[in-house]
PDB file of C-alpha atoms in Angstrom:
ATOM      1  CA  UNK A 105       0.000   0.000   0.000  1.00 96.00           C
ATOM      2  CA  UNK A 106       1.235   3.409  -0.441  1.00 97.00           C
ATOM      3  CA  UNK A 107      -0.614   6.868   0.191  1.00 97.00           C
ATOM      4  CA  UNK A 108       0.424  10.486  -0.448  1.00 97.00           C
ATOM      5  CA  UNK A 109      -1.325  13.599   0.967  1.00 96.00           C
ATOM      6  CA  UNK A 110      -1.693  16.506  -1.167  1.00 93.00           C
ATOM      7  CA  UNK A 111      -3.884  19.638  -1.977  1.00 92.00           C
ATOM      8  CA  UNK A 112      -6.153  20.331  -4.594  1.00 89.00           C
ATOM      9  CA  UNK A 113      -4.533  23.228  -6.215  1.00 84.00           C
ATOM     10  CA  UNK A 114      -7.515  24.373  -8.390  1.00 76.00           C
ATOM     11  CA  UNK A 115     -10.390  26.686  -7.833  1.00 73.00           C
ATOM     12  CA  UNK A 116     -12.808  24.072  -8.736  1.00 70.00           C
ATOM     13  CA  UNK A 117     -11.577  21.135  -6.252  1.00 74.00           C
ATOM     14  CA  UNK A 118     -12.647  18.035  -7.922  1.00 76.00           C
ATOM     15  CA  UNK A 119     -16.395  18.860  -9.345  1.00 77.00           C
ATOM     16  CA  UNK A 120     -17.331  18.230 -12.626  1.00 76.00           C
ATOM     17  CA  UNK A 121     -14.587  18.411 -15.412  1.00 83.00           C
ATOM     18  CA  UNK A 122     -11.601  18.292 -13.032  1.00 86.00           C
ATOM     19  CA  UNK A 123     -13.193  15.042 -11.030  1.00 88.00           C
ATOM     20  CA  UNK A 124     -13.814  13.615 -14.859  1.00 90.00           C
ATOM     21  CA  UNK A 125      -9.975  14.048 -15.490  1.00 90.00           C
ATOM     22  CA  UNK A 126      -8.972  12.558 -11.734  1.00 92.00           C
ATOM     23  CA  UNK A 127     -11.104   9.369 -13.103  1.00 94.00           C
ATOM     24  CA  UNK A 128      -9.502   9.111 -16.323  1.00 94.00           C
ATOM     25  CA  UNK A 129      -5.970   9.546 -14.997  1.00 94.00           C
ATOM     26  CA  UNK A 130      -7.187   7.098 -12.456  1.00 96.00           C
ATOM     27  CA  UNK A 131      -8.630   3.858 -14.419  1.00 96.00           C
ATOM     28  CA  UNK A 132      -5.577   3.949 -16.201  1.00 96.00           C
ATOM     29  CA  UNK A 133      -3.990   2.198 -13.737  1.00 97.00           C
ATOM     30  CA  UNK A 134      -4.335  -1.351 -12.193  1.00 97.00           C
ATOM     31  CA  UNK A 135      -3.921  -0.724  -8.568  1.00 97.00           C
ATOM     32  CA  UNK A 136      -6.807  -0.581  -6.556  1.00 97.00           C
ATOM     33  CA  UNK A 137      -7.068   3.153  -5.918  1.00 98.00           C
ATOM     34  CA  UNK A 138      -8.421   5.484  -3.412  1.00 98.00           C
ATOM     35  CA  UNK A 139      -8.979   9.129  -2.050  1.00 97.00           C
ATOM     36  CA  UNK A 140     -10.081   9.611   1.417  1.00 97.00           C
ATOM     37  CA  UNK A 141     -10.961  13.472   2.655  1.00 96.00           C
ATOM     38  CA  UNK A 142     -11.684  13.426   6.478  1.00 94.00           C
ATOM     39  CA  UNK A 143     -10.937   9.770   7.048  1.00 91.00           C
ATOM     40  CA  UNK A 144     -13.839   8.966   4.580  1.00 96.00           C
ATOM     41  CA  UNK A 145     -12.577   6.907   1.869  1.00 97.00           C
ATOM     42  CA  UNK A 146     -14.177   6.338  -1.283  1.00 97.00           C
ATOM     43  CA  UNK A 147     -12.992   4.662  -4.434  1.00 98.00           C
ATOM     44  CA  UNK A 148     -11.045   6.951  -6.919  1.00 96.00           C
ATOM     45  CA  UNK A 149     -12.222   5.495  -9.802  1.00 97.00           C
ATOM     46  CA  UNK A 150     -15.758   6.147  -9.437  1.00 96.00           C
ATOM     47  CA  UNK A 151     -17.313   9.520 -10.565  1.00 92.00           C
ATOM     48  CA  UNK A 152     -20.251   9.285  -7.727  1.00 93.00           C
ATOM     49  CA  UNK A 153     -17.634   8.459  -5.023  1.00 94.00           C
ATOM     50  CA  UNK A 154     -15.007  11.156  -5.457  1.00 92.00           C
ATOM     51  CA  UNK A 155     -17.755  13.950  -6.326  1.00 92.00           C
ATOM     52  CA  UNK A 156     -20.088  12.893  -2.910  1.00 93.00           C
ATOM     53  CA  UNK A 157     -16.679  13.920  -1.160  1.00 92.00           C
ATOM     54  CA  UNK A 158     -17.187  17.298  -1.862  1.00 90.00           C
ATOM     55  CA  UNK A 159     -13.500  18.660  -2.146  1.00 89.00           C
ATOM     56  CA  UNK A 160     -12.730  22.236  -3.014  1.00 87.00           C
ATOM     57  CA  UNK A 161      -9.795  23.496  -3.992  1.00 86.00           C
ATOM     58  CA  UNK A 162      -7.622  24.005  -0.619  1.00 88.00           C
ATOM     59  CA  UNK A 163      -8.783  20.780   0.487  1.00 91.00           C
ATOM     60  CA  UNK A 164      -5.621  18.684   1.642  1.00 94.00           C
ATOM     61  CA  UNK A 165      -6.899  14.809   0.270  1.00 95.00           C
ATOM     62  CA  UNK A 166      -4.958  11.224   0.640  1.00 97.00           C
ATOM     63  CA  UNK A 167      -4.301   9.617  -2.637  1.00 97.00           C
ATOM     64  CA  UNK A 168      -4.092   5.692  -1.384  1.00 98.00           C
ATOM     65  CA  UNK A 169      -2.890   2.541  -3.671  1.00 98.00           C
ATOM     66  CA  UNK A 170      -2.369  -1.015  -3.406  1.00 98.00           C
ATOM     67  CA  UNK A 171      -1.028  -3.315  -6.441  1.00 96.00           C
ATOM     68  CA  UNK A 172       1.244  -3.517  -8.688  1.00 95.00           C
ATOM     69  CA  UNK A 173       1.323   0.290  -9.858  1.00 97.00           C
ATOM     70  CA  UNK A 174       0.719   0.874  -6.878  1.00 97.00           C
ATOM     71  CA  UNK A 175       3.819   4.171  -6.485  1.00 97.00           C
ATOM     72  CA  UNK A 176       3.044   5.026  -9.868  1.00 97.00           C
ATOM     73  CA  UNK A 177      -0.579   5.212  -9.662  1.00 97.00           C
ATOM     74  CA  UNK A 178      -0.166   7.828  -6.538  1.00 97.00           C
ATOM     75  CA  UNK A 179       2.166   9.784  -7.691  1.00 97.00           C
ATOM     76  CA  UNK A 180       0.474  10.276 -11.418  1.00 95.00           C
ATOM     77  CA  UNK A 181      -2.844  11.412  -9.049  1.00 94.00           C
ATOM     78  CA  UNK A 182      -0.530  13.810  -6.816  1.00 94.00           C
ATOM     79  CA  UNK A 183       1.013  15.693  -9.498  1.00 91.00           C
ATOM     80  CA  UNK A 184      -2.148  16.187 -11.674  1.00 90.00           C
ATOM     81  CA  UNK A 185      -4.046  17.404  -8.612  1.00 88.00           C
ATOM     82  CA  UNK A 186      -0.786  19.467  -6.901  1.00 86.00           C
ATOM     83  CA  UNK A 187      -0.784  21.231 -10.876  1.00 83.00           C
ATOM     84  CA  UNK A 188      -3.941  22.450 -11.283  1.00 76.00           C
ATOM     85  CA  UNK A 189      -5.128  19.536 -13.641  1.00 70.00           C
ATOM     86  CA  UNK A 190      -2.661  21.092 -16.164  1.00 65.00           C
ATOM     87  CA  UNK A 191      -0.691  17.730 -17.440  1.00 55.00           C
TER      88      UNK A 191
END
């Protein structure tokens, strides 16, 4: 398992067309993935999940993998949230 902590560095926080690219970025790995906000954890590749967590930008979030991508899978999440979505 391996987890990062970062913060949403966009106005938006992840709502709507930023949570869509968070997804996207997401399923393209194979590690189970998740983001937790307030030790509640829902599954990062799920649109409903990471929008009912209602993060806005400021929010500090944990990024959480486990498999075989696991390092890479975090750290592709952390540094598309920590830049604004801008890849």
């Amino acid at each position: 398992m391996y987890v990062k902590e970062v913060t949403v560095e966009n106005q938006v926080g992840l709502h709507a067309r930023p949570a869509t690219f968070f997804i996207q970025k997401a399923n393209e790995y194979k590690s189970s993935i998740w983001v937790e906000k307030e030790e509640r954890r829902v599954n990062a590749k799920s649109l409903l999940g990471v929008l009912s967590l209602g993060i806005v930008g400021g929010t500090t979030i944990r990024i959480i993998a486990d498999g075989a991508d696991e390092q890479a899978a975090v750290d592709g999440l952390v540094k598309l949230v920590s830049s604004g979505f801008a890849e």
